[in-house]
Coordinates of C-alpha atoms in Angstrom, one line a residue:
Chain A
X1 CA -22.8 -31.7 -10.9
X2 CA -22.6 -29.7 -14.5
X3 CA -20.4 -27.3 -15.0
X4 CA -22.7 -24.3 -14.9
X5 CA -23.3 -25.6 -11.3
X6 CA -19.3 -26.0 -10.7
X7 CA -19.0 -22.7 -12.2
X8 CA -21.5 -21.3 -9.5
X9 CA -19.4 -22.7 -6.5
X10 CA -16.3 -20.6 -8.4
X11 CA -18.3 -17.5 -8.5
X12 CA -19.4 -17.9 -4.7
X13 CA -15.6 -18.9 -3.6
X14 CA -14.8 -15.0 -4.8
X15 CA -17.9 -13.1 -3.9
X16 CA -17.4 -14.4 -0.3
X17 CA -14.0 -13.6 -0.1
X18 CA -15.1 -10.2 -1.1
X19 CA -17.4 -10.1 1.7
X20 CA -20.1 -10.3 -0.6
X21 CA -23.2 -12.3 -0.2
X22 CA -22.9 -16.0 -2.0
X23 CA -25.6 -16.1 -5.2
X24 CA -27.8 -18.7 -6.1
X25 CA -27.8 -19.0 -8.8
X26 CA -26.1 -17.8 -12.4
X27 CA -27.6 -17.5 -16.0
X28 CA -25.8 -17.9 -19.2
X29 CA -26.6 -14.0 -19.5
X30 CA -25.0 -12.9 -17.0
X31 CA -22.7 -10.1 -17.0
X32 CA -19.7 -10.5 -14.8
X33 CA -19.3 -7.3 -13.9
X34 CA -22.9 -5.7 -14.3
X35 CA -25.0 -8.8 -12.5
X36 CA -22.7 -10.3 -10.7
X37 CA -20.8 -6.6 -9.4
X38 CA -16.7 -8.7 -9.9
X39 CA -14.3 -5.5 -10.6
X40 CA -10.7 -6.4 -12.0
X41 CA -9.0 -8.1 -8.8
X42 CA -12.7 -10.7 -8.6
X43 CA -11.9 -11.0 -12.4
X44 CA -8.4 -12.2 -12.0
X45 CA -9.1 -14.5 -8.8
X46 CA -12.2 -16.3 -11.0
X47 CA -9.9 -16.7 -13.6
X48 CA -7.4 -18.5 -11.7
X49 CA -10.0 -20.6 -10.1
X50 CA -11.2 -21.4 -13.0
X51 CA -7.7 -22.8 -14.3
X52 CA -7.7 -24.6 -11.4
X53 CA -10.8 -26.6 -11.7
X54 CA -10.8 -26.8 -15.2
X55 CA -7.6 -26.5 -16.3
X56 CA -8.7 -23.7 -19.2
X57 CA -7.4 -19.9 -19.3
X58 CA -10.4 -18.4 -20.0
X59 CA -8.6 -15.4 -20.6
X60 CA -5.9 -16.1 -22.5
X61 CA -7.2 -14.9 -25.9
X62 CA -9.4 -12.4 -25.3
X63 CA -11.9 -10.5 -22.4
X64 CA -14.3 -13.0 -20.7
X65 CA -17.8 -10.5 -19.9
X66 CA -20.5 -12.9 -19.8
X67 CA -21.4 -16.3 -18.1
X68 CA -21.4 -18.3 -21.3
X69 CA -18.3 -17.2 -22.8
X70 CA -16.5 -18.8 -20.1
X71 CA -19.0 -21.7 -20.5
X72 CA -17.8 -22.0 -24.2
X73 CA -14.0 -21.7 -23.2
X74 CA -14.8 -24.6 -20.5
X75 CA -16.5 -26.8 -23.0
X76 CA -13.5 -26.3 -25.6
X77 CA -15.8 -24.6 -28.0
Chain B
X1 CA -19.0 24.4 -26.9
X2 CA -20.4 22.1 -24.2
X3 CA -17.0 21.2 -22.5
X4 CA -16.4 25.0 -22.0
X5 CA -16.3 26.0 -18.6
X6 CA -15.4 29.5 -18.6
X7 CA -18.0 29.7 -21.6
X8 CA -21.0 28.0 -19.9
X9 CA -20.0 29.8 -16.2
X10 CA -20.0 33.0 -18.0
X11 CA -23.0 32.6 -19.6
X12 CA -24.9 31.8 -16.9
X13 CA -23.4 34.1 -14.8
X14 CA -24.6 37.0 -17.7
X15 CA -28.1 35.5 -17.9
X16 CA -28.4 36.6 -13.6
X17 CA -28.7 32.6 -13.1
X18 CA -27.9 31.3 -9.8
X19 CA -24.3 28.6 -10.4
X20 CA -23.3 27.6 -7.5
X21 CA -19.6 26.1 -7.7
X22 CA -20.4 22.1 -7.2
X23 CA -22.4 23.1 -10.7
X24 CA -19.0 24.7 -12.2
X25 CA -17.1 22.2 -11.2
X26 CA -19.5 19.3 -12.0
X27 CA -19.6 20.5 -15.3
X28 CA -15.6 19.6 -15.2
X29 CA -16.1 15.9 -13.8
X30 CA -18.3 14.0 -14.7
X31 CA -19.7 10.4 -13.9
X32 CA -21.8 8.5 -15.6
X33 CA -24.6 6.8 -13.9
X34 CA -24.8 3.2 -14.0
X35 CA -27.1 1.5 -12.8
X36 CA -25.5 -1.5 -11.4
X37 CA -24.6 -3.0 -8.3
X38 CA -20.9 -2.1 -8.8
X39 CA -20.4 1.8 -9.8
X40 CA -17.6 4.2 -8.0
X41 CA -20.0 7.1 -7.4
X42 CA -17.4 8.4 -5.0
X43 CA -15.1 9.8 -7.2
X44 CA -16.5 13.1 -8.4
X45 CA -17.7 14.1 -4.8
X46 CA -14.3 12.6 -3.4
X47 CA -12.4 14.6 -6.8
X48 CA -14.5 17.9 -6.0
X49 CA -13.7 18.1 -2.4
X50 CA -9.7 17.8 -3.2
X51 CA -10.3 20.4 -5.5
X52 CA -12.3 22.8 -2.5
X53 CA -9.3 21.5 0.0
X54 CA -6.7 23.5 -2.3
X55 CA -8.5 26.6 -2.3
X56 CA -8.7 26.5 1.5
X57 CA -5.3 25.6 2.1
X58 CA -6.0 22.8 3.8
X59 CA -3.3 19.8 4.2
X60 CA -5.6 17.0 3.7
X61 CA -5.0 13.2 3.6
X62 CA -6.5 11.3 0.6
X63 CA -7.9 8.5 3.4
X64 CA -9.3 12.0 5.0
X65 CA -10.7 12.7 2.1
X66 CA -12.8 9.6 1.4
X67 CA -14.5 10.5 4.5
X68 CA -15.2 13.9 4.0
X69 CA -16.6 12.8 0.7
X70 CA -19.5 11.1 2.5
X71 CA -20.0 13.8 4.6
X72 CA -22.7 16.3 4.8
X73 CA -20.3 19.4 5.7
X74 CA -18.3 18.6 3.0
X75 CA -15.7 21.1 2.0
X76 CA -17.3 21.7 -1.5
X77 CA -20.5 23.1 0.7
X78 CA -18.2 25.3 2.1
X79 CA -16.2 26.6 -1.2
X80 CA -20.4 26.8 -2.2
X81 CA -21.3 29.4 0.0
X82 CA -18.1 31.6 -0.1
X83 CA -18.4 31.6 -3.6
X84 CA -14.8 32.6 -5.2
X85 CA -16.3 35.0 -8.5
X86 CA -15.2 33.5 -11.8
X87 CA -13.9 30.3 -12.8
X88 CA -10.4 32.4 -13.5
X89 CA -10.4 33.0 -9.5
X90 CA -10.9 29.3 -8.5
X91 CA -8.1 28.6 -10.8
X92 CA -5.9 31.1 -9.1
X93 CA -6.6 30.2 -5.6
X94 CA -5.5 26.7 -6.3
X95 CA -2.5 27.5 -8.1
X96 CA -1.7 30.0 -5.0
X97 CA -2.6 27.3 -2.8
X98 CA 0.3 25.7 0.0
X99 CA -1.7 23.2 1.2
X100 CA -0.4 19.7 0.9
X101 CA -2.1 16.9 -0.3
X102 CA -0.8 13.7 1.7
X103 CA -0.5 10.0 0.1
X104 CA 0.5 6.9 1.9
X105 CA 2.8 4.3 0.1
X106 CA 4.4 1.0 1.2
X107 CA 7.7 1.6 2.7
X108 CA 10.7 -1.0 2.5
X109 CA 10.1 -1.1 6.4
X110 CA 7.0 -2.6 6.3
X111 CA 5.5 0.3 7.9
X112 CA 3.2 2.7 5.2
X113 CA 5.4 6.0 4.3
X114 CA 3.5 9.1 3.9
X115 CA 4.7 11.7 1.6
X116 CA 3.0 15.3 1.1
X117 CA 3.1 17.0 -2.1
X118 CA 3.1 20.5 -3.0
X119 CA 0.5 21.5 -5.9
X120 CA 3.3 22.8 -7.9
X121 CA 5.1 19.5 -7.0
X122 CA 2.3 17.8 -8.6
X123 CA 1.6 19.6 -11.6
X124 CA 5.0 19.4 -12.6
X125 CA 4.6 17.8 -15.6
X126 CA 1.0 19.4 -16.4
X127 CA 0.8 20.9 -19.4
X128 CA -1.7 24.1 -20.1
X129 CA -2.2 25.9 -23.0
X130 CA -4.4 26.2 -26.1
X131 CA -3.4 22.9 -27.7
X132 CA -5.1 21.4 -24.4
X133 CA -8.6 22.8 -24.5
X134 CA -10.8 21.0 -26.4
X135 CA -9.4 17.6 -24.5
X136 CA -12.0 15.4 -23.2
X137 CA -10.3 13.1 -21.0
X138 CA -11.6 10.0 -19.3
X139 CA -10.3 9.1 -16.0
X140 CA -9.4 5.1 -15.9
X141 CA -7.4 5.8 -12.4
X142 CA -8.3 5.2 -8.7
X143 CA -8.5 9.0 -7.3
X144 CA -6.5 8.3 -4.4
X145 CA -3.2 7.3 -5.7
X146 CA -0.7 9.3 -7.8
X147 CA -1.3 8.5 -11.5
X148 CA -5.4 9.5 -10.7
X149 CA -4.3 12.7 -9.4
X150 CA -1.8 13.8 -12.3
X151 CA -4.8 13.2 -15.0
X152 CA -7.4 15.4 -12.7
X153 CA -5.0 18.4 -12.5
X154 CA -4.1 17.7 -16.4
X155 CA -7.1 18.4 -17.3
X156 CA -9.1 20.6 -14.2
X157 CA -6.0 23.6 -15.2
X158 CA -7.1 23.3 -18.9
X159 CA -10.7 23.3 -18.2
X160 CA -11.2 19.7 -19.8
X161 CA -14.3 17.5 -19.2
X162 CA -13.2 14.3 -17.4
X163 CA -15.6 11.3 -17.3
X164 CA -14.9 8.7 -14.4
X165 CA -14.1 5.2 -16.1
X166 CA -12.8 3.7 -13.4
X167 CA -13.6 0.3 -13.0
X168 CA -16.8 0.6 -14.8
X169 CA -17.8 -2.5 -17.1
X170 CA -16.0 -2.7 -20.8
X171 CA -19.3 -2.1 -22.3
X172 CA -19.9 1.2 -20.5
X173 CA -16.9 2.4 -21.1
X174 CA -16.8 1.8 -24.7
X175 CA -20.3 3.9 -24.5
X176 CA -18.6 7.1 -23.0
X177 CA -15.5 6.7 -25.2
X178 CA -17.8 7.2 -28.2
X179 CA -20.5 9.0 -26.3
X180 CA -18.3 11.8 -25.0
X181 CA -15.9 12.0 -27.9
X182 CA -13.4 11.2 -25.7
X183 CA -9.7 12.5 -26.8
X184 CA -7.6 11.4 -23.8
X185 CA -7.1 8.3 -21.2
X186 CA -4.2 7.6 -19.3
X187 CA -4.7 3.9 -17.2
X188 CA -2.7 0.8 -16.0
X189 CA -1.9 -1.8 -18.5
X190 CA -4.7 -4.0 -16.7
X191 CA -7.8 -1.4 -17.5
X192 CA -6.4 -1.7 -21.3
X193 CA -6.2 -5.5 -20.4
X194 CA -9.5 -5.7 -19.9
X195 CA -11.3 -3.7 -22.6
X196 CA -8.9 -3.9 -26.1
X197 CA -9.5 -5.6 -28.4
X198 CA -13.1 -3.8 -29.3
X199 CA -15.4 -4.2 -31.5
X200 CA -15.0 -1.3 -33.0
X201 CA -12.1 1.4 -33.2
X202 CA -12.6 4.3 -32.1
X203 CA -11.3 7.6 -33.4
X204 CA -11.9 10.1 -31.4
X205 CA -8.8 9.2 -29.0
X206 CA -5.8 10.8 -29.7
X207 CA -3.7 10.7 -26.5
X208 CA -3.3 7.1 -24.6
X209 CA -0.9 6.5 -21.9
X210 CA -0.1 3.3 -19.7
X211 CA 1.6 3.7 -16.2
X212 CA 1.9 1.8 -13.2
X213 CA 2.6 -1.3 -14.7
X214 CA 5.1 -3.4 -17.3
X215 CA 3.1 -3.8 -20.3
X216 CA 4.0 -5.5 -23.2
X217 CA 4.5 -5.0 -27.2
X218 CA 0.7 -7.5 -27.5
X219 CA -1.0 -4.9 -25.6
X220 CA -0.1 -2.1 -27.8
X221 CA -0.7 -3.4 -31.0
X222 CA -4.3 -4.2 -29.5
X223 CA -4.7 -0.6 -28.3
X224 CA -3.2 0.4 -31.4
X225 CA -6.2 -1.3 -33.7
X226 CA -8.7 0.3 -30.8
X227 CA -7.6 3.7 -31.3
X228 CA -5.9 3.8 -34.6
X229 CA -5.6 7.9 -34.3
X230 CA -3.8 7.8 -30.6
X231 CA -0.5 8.4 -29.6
X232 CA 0.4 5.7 -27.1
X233 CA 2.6 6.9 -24.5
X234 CA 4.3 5.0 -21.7
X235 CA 4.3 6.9 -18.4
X236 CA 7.2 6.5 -15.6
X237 CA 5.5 7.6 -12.4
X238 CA 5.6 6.8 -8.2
X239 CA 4.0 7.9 -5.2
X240 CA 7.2 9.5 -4.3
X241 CA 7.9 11.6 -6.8
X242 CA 5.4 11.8 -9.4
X243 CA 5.5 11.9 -13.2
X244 CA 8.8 11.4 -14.3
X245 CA 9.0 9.8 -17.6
X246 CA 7.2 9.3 -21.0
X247 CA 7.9 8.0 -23.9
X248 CA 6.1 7.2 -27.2
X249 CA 8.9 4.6 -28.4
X250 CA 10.4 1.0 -26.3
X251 CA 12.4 3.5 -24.3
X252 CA 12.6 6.4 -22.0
X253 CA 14.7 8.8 -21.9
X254 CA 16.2 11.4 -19.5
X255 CA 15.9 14.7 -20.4
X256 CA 18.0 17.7 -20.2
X257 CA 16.0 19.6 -17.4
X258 CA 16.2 16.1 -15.4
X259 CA 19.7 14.9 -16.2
X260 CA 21.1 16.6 -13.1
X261 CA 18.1 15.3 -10.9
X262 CA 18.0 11.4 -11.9
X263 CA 21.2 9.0 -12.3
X264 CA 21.5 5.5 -13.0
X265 CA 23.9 3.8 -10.4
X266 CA 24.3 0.1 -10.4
X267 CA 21.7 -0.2 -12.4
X268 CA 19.2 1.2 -10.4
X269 CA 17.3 4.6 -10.9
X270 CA 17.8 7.1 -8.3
X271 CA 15.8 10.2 -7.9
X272 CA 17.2 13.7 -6.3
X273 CA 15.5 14.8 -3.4
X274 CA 14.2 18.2 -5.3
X275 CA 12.2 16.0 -7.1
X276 CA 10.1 14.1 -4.1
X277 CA 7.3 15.3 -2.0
X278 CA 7.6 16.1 1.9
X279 CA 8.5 12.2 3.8
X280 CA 7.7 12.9 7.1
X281 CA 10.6 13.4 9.6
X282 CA 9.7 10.1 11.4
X283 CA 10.2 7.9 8.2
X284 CA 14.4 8.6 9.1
X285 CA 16.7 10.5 7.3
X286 CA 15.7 11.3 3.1
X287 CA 19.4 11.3 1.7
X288 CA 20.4 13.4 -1.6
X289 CA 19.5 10.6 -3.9
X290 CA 16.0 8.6 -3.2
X291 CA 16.6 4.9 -4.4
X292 CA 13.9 3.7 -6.5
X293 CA 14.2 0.1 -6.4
X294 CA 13.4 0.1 -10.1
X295 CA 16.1 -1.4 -12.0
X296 CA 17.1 -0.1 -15.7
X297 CA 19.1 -0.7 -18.7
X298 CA 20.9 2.1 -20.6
X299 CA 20.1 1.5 -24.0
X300 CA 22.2 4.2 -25.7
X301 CA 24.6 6.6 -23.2
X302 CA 25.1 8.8 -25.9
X303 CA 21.1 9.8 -26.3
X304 CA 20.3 8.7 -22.4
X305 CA 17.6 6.1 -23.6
X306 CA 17.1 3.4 -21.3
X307 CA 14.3 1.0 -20.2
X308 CA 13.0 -0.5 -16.9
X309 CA 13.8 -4.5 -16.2
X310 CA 13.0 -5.3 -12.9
X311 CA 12.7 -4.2 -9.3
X312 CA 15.4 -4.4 -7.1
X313 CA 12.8 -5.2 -3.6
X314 CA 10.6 -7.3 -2.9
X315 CA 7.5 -5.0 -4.0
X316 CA 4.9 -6.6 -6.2
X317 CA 3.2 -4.9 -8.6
X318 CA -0.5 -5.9 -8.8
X319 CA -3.0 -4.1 -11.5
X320 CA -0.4 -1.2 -11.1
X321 CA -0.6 -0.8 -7.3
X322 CA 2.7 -1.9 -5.4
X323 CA 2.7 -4.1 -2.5
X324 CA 5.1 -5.1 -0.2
X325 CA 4.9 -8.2 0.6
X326 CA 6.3 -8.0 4.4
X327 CA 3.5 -5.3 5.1
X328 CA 0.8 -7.9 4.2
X329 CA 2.5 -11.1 6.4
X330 CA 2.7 -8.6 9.2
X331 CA -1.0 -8.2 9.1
X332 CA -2.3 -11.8 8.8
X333 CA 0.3 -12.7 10.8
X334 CA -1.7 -10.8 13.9
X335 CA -4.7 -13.2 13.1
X336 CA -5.7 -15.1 16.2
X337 CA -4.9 -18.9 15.0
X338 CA -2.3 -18.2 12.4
X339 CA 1.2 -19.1 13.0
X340 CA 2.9 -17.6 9.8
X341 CA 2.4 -16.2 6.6
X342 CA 4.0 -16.1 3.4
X343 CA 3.3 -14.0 0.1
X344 CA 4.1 -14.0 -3.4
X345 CA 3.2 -12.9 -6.9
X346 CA 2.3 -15.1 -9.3
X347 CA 1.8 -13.7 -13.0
X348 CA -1.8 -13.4 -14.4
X349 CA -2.9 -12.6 -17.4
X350 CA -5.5 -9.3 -15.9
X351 CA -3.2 -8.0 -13.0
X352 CA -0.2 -8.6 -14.4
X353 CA 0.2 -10.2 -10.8
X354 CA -1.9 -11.8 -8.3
X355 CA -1.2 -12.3 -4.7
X356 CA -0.8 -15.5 -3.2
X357 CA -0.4 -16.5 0.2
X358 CA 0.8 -19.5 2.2
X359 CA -0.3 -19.9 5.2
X360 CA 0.8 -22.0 8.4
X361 CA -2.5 -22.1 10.8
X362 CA -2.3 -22.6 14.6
X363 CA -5.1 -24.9 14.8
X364 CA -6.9 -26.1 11.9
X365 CA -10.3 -23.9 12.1
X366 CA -10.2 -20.8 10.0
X367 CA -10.6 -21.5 6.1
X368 CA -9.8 -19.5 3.0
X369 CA -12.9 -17.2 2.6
X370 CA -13.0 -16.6 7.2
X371 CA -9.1 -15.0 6.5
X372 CA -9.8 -12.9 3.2
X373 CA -13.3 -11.5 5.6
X374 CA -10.8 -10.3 8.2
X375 CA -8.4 -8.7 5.7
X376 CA -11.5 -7.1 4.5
X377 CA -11.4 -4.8 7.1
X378 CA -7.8 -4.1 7.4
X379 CA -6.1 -3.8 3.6
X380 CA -6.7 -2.5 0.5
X381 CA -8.6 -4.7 -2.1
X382 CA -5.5 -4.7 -4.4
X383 CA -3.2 -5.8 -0.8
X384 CA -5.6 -8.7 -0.3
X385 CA -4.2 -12.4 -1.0
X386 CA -6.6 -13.6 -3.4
X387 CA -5.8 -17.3 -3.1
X388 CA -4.4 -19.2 0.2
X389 CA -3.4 -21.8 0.4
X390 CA -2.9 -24.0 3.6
X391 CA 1.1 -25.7 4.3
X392 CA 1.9 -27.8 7.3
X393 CA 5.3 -25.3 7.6
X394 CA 7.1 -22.7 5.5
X395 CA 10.5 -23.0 4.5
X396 CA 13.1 -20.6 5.7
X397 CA 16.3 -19.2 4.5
X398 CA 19.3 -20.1 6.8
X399 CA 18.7 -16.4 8.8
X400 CA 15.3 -17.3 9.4
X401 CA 14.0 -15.4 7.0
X402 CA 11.0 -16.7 4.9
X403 CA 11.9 -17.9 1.3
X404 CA 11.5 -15.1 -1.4
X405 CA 12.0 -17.0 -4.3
X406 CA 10.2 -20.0 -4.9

């Protein structure tokens, strides 16, 4: 599994608990709040999943918006 | 003079054109539309019809509210057809008004406290005059709660513009901000949290005020270098009682038309009773002195300065709204195939906290996402655990009682 597809299952875990409908997929592009419809409390759960899985805080130095900045954090870039 | 109300109702009302009062008023709140799958179009009809439910006198319950908004025979319809006949009028209805408007907060009990406010109660620490008119405010609060409300009356009794920021993505925000020439905001450390630092500054911002929330001397200096021409002003506020504090500096300060109302005893801030809305008679006895549960350190007893440490309860404060803790185990707990549950707060770097819970299961069905569905339908987003974890048992104090700190 890549990451973008690890990242996915992430993404799903919150929209679910939300009682939103799971996604198929997710595009570098995306916007986390504007695609994917997260508000602060989705932002802050993915975020910890996230440091869970990958051991990163993807938020730590800055605001995460898009799919591929948290890509980049992941990959240590 | 686009933000002028008075000026545009007048004109229009001159020129023989039909206004009807949703238009007046929409001119003072404003949402921008978004077209996205996550927007809080709510809030203007939800905002307008608080506005109508003060010049009827009607004691109205913000959860009321919310459903009136979606309703056809909205109270706004109403204040439509009896139309009040100047702008000056509306304003003097409302400030006549004795209606109460009625919030719910967590009490210590477990059980939610309701509290009514008087207008004048509320706009307490509203401030009207000349110097206030050509604010354009943006509104960065959830309607229902306390700090949303003080921000709407700010600027609806000085005839401000107010764009609704609420939740809304950083890059739409930063679009009004510059858009609208916006002068004021007032929000939680987490909205800051999520949209400073910007790409660019921008100037226009004079005013901007955190509440509901710790923040920390890092967030400043980043909304400093957003908005290098604002004031930034920390804001002391609760459910109970409304604004109490600001201050521009580290520390807050009691001032002399207060110092007989507030006092610091055992370190903890209590509020006089003048100073808190209506608690319903079944919530027990209000005594003289309401006890916060927000614990302070006098700085200097000669000038009064002091500055909030902790909390003395269990409440947690996430993304500015405070939970109990016991109000939230009280509701899983009441899940068919759950034994116990256990929250905490765990520090994040968006909410400030997040919830957590523990959770001892009955039989081994329901997962994470089946629990947080149910919840759904019972508690607040910000009251919903937002990881949970599954133990074999929880540990308990010697009375019993669950573990507080881990």
């Amino acid at each position: 599994m890549n990451k973008m597809e690890e990242l996915l299952i992430l993404v799903n875990q919150v929209l679910e608990g939300n009682g939103s409908v799971a996604i198929k997929s997710i595009k570098e592009t995306d916007k986390l709040r504007e695609d994917i419809g997260f508000d602060s409390f989705d932002l802050a759960e993915l975020t910890v999943r996230i440091e869970e899985a990958f051991e990163v805080d993807v938020f730590e130095d800055g605001i995460i918006e898009v799919i591929s900045e948290i890509l980049d954090k992941i990959n240590g870039k | 003079m686009e933000n002028k109300l008075e000026e545009i109702f007048y004109f229009n009302f001159k020129e023989n054109t039909k206004l009807s009062y949703s238009d007046v008023l929409n001119h003072v709140i404003q949402v921008e539309n978004i077209e996205t799958n996550y927007s809080f179009s709510s809030t203007k009809e939800f905002l307008l019809n608080l506005i109508a439910s003060l010049y009827y006198n009607t004691n109205i319950t913000l959860q009321d509210l919310n459903k009136v908004s979606k309703n056809e025979k909205s109270l706004l319809r109403l204040l439509d057809v009896n139309r009040p006949s100047s702008f000056k009028q509306l304003l003097d209805g409302i400030n006549k008004s004795t209606a109460k408007i009625i919030l719910f907060t967590s009490g210590t009990t477990g059980q939610p406290k309701e509290i009514k406010h008087s207008l004048s109660n509320l706009i307490r620490e509203v401030r009207i005059g000349k110097k206030f008119e050509d604010n354009v405010w943006a509104f960065a609060y959830n309607p229902t709660h306390m700090a949303g409300l003080q921000v709407l009356f700010q600027a609806f009794l000085n005839a401000n513009s107010l764009y609704d920021v609420f939740e809304h993505p950083k890059d739409e925000v930063v679009k009004i901000l510059g858009k609208y020439g916006i002068t004021n905001i007032s929000a939680t450390p987490t909205f800051y949290r999520l949209l400073v630092p910007m790409k660019h500054s921008v100037l226009s911002l004079r005013n901007v005020s955190l509440g509901g929330e710790k923040s920390d001397a890092n967030l400043h200096q980043r909304i400093k270098e957003s908005f290098p021409n604002a004031k930034i002003l920390n804001i002391y506020a609760s459910t109970e009682a409304g604004t109490l504090f600001s201050t521009s500096g580290k520390y807050f300060k009691i001032v002399s038309d207060k110092s007989e109302l507030v006092k610091i005893v055992e370190g903890e801030l209590l509020i006089h009773k003048d100073l808190l809305g209506e608690v319903n008679k079944n919530e027990g006895n209000i005594e003289t002195w309401y006890k916060t549960g927000d614990l302070v350190e006098i700085v200097n007893a000669k000038t009064n300065e002091f500055i909030f440490t902790s909390r003395k309860n269990e409440m947690i404060n996430v993304g500015g709204n405070k939970v109990n803790p016991s109000e939230i185990e009280a509701v899983i707990d009441s899940i068919e195939g759950i034994e116990k549950a256990f929250i905490y707060g765990k520090p994040n770097s968006i909410l400030g906290n997040m919830l957590y819970a523990r959770v001892q299961l009955k039989n081994k069905d329901l997962t994470e996402i089946q629990i947080k569905r149910i919840l759904n339908s019972k508690l607040d987003n910000f009251q919903i655990p937002r990881r949970i974890e599954f133990v074999e048992s929880l540990s308990l104090t010697r009375t019993g009682k669950l573990k507080r700190n881990l």
